[in-house]
PDB file of C-alpha atoms in Angstrom:
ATOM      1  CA  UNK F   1     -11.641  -4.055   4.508  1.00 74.00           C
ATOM      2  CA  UNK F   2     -12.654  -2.950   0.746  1.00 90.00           C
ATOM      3  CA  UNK F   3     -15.029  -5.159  -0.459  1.00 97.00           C
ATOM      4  CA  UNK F   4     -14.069  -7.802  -3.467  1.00 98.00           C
ATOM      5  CA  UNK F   5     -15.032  -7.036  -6.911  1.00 98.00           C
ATOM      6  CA  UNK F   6     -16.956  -9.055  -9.696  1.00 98.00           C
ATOM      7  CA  UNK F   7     -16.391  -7.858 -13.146  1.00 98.00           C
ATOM      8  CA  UNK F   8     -17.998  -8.959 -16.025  1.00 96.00           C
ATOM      9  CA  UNK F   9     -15.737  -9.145 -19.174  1.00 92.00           C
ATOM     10  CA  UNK F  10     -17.358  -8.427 -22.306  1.00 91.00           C
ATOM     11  CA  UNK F  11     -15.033  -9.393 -25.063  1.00 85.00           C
ATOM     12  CA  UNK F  12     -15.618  -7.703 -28.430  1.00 84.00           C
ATOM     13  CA  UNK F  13     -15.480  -8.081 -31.877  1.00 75.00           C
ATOM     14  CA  UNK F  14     -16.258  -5.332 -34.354  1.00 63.00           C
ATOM     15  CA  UNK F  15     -16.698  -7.442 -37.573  1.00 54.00           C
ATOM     16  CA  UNK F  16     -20.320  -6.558 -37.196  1.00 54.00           C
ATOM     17  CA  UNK F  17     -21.606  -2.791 -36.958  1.00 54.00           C
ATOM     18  CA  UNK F  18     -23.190  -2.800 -34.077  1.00 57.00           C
ATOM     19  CA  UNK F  19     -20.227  -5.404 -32.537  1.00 65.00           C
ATOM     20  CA  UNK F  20     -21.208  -8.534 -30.914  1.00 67.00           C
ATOM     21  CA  UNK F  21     -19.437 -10.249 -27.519  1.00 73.00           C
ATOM     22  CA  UNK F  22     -17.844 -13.252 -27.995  1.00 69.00           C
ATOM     23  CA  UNK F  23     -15.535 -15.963 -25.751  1.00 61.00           C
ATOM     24  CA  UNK F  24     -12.708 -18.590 -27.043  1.00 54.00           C
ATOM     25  CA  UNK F  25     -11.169 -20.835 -25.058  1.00 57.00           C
ATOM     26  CA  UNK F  26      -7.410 -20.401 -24.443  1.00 47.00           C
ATOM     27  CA  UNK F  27      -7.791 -17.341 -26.147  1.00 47.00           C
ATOM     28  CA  UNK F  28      -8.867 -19.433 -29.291  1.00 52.00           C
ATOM     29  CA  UNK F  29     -12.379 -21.500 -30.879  1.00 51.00           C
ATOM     30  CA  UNK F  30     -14.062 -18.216 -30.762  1.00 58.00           C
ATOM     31  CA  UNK F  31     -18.208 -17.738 -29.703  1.00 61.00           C
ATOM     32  CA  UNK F  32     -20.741 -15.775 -30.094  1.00 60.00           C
ATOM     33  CA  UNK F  33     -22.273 -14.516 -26.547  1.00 60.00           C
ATOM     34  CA  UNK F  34     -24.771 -11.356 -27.283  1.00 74.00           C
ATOM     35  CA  UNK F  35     -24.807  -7.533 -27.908  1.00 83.00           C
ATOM     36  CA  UNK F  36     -22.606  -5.486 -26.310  1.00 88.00           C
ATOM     37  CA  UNK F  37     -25.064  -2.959 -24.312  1.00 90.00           C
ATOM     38  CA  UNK F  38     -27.722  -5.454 -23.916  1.00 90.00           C
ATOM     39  CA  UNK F  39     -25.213  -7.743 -22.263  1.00 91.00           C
ATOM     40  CA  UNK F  40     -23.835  -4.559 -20.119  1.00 93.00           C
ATOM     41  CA  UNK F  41     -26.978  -3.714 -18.844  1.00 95.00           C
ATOM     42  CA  UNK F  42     -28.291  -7.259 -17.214  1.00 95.00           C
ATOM     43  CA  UNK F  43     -25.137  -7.732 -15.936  1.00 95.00           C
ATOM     44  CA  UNK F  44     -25.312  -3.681 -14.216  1.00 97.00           C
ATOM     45  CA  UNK F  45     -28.829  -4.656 -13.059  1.00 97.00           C
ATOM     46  CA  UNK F  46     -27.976  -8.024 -11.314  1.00 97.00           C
ATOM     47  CA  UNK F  47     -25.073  -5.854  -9.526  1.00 98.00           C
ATOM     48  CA  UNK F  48     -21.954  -6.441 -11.512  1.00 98.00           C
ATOM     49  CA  UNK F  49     -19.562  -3.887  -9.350  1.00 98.00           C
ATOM     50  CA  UNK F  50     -17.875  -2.532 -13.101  1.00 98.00           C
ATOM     51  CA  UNK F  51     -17.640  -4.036 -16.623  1.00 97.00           C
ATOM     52  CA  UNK F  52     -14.290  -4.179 -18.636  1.00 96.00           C
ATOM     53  CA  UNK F  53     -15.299  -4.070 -22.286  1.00 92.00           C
ATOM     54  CA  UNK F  54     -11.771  -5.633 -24.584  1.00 87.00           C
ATOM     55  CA  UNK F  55     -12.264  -5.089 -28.330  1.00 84.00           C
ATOM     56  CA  UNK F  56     -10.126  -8.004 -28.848  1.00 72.00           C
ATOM     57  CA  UNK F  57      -8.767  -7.179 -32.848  1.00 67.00           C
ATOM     58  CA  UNK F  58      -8.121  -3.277 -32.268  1.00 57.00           C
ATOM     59  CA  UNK F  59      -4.285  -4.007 -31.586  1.00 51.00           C
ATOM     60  CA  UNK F  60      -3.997  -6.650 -33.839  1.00 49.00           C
ATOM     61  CA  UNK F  61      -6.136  -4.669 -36.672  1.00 50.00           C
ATOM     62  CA  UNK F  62      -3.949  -1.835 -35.771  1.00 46.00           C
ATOM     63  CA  UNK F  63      -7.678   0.215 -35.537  1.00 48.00           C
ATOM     64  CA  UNK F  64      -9.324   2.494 -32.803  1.00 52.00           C
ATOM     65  CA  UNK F  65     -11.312   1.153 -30.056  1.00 56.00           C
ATOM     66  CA  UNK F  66     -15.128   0.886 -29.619  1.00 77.00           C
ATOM     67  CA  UNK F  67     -16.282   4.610 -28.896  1.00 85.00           C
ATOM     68  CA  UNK F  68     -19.596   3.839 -30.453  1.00 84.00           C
ATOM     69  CA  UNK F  69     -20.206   0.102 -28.448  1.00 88.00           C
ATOM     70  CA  UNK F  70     -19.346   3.004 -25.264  1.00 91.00           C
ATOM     71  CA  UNK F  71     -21.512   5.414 -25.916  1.00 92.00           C
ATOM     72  CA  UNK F  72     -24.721   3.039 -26.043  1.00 90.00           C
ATOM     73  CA  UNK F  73     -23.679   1.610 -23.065  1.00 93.00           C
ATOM     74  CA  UNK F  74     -23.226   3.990 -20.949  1.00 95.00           C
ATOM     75  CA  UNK F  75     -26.799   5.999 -21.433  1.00 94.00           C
ATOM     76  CA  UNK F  76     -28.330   3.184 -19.127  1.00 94.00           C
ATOM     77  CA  UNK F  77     -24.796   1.914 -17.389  1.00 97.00           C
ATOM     78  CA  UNK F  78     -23.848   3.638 -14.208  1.00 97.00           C
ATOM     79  CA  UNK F  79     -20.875   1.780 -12.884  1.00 98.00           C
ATOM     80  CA  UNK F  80     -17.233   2.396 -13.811  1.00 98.00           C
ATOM     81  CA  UNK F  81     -16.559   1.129 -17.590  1.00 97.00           C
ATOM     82  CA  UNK F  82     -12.968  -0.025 -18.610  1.00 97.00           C
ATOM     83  CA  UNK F  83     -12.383  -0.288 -22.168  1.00 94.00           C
ATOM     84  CA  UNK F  84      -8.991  -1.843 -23.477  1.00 92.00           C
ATOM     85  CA  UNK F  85      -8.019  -2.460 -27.433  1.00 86.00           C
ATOM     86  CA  UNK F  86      -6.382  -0.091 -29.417  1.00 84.00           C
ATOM     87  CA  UNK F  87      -5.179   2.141 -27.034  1.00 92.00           C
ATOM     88  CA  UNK F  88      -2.218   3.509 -28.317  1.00 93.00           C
ATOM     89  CA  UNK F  89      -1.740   7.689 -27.230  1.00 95.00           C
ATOM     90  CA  UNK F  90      -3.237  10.287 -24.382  1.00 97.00           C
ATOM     91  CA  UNK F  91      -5.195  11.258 -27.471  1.00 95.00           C
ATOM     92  CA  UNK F  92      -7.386   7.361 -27.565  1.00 93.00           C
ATOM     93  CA  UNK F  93      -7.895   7.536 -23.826  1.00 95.00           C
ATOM     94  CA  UNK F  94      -9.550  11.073 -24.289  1.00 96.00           C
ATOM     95  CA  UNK F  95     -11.557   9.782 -27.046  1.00 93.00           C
ATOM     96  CA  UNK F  96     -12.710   6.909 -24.977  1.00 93.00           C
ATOM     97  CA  UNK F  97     -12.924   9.029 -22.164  1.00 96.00           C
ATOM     98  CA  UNK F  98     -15.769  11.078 -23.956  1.00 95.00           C
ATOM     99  CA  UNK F  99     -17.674   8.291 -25.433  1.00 94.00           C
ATOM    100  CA  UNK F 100     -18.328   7.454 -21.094  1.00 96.00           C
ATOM    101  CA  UNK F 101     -15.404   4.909 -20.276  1.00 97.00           C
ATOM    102  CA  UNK F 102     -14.234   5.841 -16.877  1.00 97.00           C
ATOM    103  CA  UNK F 103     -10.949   3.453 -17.151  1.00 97.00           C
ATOM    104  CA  UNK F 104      -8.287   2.157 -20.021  1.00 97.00           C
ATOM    105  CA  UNK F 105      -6.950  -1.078 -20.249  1.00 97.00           C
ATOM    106  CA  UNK F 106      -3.298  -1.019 -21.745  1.00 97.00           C
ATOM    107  CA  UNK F 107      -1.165  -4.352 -23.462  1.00 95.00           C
ATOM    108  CA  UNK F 108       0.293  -3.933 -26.595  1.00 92.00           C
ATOM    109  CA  UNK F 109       1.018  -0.661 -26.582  1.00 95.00           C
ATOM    110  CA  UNK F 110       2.362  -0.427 -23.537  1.00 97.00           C
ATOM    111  CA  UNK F 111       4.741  -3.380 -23.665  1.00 96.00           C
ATOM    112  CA  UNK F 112       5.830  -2.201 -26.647  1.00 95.00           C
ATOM    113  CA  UNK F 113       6.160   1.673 -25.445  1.00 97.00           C
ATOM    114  CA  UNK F 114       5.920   1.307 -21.299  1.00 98.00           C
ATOM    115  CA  UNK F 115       6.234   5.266 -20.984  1.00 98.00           C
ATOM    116  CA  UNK F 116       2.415   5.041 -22.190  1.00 98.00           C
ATOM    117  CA  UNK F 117       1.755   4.109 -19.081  1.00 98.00           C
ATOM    118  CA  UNK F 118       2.927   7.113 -17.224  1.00 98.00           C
ATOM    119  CA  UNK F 119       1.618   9.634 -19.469  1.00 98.00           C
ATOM    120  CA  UNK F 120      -1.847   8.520 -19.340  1.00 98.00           C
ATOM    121  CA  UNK F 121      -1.730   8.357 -15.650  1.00 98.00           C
ATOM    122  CA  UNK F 122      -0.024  11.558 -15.372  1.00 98.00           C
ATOM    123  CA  UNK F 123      -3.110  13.346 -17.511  1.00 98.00           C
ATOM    124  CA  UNK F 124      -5.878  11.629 -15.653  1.00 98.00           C
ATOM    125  CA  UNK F 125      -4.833   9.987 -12.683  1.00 98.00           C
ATOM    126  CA  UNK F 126      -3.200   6.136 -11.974  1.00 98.00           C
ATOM    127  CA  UNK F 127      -7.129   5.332 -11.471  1.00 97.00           C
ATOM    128  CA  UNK F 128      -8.089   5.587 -14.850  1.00 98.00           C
ATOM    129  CA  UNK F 129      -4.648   3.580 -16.454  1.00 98.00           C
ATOM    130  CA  UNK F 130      -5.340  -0.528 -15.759  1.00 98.00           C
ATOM    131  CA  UNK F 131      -2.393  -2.431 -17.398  1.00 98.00           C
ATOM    132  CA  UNK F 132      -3.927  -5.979 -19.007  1.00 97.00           C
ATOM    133  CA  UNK F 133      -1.159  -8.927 -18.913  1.00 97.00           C
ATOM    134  CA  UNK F 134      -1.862 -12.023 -20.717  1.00 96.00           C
ATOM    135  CA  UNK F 135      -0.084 -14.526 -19.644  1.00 97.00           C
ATOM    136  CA  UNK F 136       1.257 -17.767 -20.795  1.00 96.00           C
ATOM    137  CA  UNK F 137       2.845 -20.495 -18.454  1.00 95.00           C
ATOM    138  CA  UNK F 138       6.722 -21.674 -19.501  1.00 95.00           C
ATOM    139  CA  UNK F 139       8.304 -24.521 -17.838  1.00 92.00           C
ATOM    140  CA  UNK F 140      11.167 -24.175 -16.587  1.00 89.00           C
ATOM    141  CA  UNK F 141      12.734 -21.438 -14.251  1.00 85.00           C
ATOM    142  CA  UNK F 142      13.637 -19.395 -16.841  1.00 81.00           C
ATOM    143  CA  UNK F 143      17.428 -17.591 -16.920  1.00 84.00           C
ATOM    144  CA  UNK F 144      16.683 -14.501 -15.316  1.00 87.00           C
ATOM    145  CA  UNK F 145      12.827 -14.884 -14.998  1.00 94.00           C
ATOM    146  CA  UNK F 146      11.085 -14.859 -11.600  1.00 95.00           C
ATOM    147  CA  UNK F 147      10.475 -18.481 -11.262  1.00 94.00           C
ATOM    148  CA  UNK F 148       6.789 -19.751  -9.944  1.00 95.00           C
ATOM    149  CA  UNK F 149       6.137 -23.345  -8.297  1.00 91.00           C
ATOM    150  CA  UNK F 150       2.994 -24.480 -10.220  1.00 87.00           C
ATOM    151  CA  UNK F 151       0.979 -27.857 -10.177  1.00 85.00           C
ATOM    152  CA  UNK F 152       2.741 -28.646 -13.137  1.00 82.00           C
ATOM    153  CA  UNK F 153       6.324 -27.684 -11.492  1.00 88.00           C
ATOM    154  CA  UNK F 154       8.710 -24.412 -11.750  1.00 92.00           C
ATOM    155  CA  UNK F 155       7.262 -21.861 -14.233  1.00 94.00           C
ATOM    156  CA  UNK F 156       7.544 -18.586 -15.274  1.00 97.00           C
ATOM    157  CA  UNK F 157       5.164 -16.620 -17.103  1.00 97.00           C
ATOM    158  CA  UNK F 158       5.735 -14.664 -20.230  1.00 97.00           C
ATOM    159  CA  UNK F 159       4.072 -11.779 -21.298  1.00 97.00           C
ATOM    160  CA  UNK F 160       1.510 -11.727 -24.822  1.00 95.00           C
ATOM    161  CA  UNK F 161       0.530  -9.077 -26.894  1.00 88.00           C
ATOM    162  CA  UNK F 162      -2.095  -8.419 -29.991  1.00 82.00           C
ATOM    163  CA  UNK F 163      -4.497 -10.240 -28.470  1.00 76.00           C
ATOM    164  CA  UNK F 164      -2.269 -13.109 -27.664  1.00 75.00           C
ATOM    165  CA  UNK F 165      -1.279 -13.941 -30.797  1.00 82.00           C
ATOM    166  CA  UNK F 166       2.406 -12.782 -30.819  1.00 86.00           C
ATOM    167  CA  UNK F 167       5.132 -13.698 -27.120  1.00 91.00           C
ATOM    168  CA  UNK F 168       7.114 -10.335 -25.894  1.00 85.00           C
ATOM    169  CA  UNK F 169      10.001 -12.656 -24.289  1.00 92.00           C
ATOM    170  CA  UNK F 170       8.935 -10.128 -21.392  1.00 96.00           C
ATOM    171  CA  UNK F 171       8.094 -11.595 -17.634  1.00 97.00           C
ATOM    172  CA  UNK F 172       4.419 -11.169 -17.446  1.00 98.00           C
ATOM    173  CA  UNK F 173       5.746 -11.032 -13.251  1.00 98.00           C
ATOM    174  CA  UNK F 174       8.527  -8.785 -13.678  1.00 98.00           C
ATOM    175  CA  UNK F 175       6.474  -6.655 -16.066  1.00 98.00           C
ATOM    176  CA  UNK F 176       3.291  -6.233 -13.506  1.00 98.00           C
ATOM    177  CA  UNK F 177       6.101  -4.219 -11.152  1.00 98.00           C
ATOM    178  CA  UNK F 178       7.257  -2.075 -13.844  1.00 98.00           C
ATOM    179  CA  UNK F 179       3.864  -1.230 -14.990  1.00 98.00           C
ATOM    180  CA  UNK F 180       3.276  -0.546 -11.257  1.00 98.00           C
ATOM    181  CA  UNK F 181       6.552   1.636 -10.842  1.00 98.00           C
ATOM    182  CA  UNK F 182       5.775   3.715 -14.019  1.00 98.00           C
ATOM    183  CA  UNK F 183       2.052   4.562 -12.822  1.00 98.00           C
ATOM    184  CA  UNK F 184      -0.791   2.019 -13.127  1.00 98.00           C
ATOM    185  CA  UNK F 185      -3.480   2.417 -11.097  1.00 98.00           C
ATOM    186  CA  UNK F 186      -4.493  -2.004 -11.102  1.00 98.00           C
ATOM    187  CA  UNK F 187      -3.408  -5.257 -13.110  1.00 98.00           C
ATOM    188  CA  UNK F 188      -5.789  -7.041 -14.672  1.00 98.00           C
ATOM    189  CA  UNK F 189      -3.737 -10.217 -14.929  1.00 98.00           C
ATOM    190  CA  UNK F 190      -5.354 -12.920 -16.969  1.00 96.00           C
ATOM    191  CA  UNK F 191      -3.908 -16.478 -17.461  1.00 96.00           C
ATOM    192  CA  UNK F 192      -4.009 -17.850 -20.930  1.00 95.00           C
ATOM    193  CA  UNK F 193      -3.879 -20.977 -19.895  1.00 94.00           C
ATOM    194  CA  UNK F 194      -7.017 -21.078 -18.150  1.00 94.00           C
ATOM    195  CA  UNK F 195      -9.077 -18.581 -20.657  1.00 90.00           C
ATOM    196  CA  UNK F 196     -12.331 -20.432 -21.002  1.00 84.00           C
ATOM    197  CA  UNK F 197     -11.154 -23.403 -19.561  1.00 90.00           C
ATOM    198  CA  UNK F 198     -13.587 -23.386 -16.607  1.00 92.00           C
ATOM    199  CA  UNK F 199     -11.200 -24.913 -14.571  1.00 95.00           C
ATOM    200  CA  UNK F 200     -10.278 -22.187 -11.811  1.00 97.00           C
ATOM    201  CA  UNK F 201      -7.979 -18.827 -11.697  1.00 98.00           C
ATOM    202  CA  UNK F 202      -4.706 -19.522 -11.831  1.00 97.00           C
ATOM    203  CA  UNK F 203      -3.985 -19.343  -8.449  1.00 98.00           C
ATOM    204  CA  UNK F 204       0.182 -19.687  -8.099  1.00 97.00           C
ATOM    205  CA  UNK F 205       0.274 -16.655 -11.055  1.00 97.00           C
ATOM    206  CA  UNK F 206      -2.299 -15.053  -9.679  1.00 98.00           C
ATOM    207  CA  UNK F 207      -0.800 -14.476  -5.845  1.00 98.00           C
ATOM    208  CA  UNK F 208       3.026 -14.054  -7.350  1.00 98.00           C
ATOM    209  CA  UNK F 209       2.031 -10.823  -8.824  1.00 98.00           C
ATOM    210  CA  UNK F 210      -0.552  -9.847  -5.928  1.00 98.00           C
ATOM    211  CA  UNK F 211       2.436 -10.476  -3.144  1.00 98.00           C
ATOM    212  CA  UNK F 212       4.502  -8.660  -5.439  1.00 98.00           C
ATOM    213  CA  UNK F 213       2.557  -5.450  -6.301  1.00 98.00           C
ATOM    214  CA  UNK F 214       0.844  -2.580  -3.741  1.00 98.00           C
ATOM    215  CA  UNK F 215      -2.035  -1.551  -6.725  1.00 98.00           C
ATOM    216  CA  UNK F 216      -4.809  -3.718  -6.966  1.00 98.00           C
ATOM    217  CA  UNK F 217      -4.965  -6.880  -9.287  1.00 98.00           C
ATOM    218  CA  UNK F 218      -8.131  -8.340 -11.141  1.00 98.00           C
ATOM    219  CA  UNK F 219      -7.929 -12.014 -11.290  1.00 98.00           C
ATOM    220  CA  UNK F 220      -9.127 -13.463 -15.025  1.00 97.00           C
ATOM    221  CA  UNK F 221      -9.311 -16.405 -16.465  1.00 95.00           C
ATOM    222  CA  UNK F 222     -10.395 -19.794 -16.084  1.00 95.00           C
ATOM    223  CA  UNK F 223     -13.682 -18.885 -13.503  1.00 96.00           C
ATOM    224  CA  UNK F 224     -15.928 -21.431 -13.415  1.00 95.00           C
ATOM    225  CA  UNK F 225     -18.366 -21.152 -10.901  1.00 96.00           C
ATOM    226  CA  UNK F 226     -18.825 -19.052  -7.230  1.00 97.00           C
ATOM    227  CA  UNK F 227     -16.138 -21.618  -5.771  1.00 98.00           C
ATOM    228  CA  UNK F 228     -13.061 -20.901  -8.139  1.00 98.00           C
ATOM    229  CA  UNK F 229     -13.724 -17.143  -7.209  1.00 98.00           C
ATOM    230  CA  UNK F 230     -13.876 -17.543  -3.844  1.00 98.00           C
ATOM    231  CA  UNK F 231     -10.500 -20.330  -4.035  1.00 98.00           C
ATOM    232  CA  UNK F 232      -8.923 -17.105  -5.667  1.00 98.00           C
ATOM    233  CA  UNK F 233     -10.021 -14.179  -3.101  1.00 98.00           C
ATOM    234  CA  UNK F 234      -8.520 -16.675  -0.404  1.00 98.00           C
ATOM    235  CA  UNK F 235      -5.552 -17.626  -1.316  1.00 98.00           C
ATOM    236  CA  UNK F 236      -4.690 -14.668  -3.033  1.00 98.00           C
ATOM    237  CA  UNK F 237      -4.170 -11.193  -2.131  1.00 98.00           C
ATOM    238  CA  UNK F 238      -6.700 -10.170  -5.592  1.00 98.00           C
ATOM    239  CA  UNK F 239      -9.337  -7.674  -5.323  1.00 98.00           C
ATOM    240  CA  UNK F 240     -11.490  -8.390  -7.746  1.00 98.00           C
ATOM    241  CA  UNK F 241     -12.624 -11.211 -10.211  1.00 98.00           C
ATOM    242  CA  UNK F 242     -13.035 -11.470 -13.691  1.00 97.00           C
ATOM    243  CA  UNK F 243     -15.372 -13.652 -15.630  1.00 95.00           C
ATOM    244  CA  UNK F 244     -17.368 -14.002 -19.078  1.00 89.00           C
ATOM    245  CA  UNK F 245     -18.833 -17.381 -19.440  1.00 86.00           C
ATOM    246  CA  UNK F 246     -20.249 -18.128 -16.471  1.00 92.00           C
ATOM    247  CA  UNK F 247     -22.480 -14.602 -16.735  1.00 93.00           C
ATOM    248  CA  UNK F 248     -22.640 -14.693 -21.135  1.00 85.00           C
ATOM    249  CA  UNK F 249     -24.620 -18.052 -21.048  1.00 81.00           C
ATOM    250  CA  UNK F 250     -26.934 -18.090 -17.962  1.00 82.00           C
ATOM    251  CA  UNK F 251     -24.991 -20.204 -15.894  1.00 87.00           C
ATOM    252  CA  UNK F 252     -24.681 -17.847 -13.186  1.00 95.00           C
ATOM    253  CA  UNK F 253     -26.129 -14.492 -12.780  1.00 95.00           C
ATOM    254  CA  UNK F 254     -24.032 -11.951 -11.077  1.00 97.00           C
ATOM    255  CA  UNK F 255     -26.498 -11.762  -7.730  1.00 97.00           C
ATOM    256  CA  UNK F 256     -26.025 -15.106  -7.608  1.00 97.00           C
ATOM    257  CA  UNK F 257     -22.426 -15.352  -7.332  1.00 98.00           C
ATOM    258  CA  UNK F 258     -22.305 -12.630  -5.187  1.00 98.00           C
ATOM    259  CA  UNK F 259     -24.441 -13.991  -2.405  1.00 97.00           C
ATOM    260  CA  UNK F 260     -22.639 -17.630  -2.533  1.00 97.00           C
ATOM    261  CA  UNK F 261     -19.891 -15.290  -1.286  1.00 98.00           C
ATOM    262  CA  UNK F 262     -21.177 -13.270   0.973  1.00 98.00           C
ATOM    263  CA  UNK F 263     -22.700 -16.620   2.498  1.00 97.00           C
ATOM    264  CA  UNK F 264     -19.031 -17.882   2.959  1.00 97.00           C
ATOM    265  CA  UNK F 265     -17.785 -14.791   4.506  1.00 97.00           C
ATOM    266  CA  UNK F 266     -16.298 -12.672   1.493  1.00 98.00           C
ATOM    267  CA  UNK F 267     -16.940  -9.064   1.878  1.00 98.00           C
ATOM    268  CA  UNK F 268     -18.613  -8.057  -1.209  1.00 98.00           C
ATOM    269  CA  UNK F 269     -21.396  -5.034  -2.400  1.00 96.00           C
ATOM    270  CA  UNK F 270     -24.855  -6.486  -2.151  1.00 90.00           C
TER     271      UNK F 270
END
């Protein structure tokens, strides 16, 4: 059995020049939360298993990613790096690509233009082409949406871009099979209604897409503490977990979470 991943998310914001991470809640009331390499670095040292860096105003700012935040990462960072925001051509993922990223994270662009997704993994590999889906719960069924039985009754989930401030109309479910069929490598699926919210994944989202997909998905949104990750790698079919908070102010340390897991039987890299 592959062992679970934890993945630190370090979400960034350019408005300085050396960037800073920050966190918001719901994808809103925004934070500040460190440096980006500093931050990379304790969190590669405690044994983070990757980190997925978003620069969260590329797509919105209509700008280029974060090749410079990359580069000083990755001279002491030797796990895989994911870096999503502002990905728009082959041409950004090579550029990325040099600065030491060994992944992409696609949303906008690809929603907007899904054959992205195919030519990226068809010049490096489905491995290297992660499709981000953020994810906002509707009630209802939804005409012609794949409906979801949630605490709150039948949902379905609909599909953000720019950072979630503008709704695609598309089926964030539907959508995670698409991006699938045309070549991702892994979802990382992320619930905007739990961003920040410390109250848990969102478990009925998270194991629709899971039973529904053969690629791997990373769980995001909503962690916590050690419990809500382990609530999501059992009643889910996810591979890996996503969190900030919990790891950006000192609640938990990555080590830590790790071996409340590995004490309640979850196969994970010590």
């Amino acid at each position: 059995m592959l062992a679970k991943r934890i993945i630190p998310c370090l979400d960034c914001d350019l408005a300085v020049p050396q960037g800073r991470v920050v966190k918001g809640i719901e994808f809103k009331e925004i934070r500040y939360a460190g440096v980006p390499w500093e931050l990379a670095t304790r969190y590669y040292e405690e044994g983070a298993d990757e980190i997925v860096f978003l620069d969260i105003t590329a797509s919105s700012e209509r700008r280029e990613t974060m090749k410079n935040v990359i580069r000083a990462t990755a001279k002491n960072v030797f796990i895989p790096l994911a870096v999503g925001g502002g990905i728009r051509a082959v041409e950004d993922v090579r550029a990325v690509f040099q600065a030491g990223a060994d992944k992409v994270t696609v949303n906008t662009a690809a929603l907007k233009r899904p054959g992205l997704i195919s030519e990226i993994a068809g010049e490096y590999g489905s491995q290297a082409c992660v499709v981000a889906i953020d994810a906002k719960r509707r009630d209802g069924p939804g005409e012609g949406r794949i409906s979801v039985s949630t605490p709150e009754g039948d949902s379905w989930f609909e599909a953000s871009f720019y950072g979630g401030r503008e709704f695609s109309g598309v089926d964030a479910i539907a959508w995670a099979m698409e991006a699938e069929r045309l070549g991702a490598g892994e979802i990382l699926l992320t619930s905007m209604d739990r961003d920040g919210t410390y109250d848990g994944f969102d478990v009925p989202l998270t194991d629709a897409v899971s039973r529904r997909v053969r690629i791997p998905v990373i769980a995001s949104g909503g962690c916590g503490n050690p419990d809500h990750i382990l609530e999501v790698f059992s009643k889910t079919g996810a591979s890996a977990a996503l969190a900030a908070s919990i790891f950006h102010y000192g609640e938990w340390g990555v080590g830590e979470v790790k071996s409340r897991l590995a004490e309640r039987g979850i196969n994970v890299r010590i």
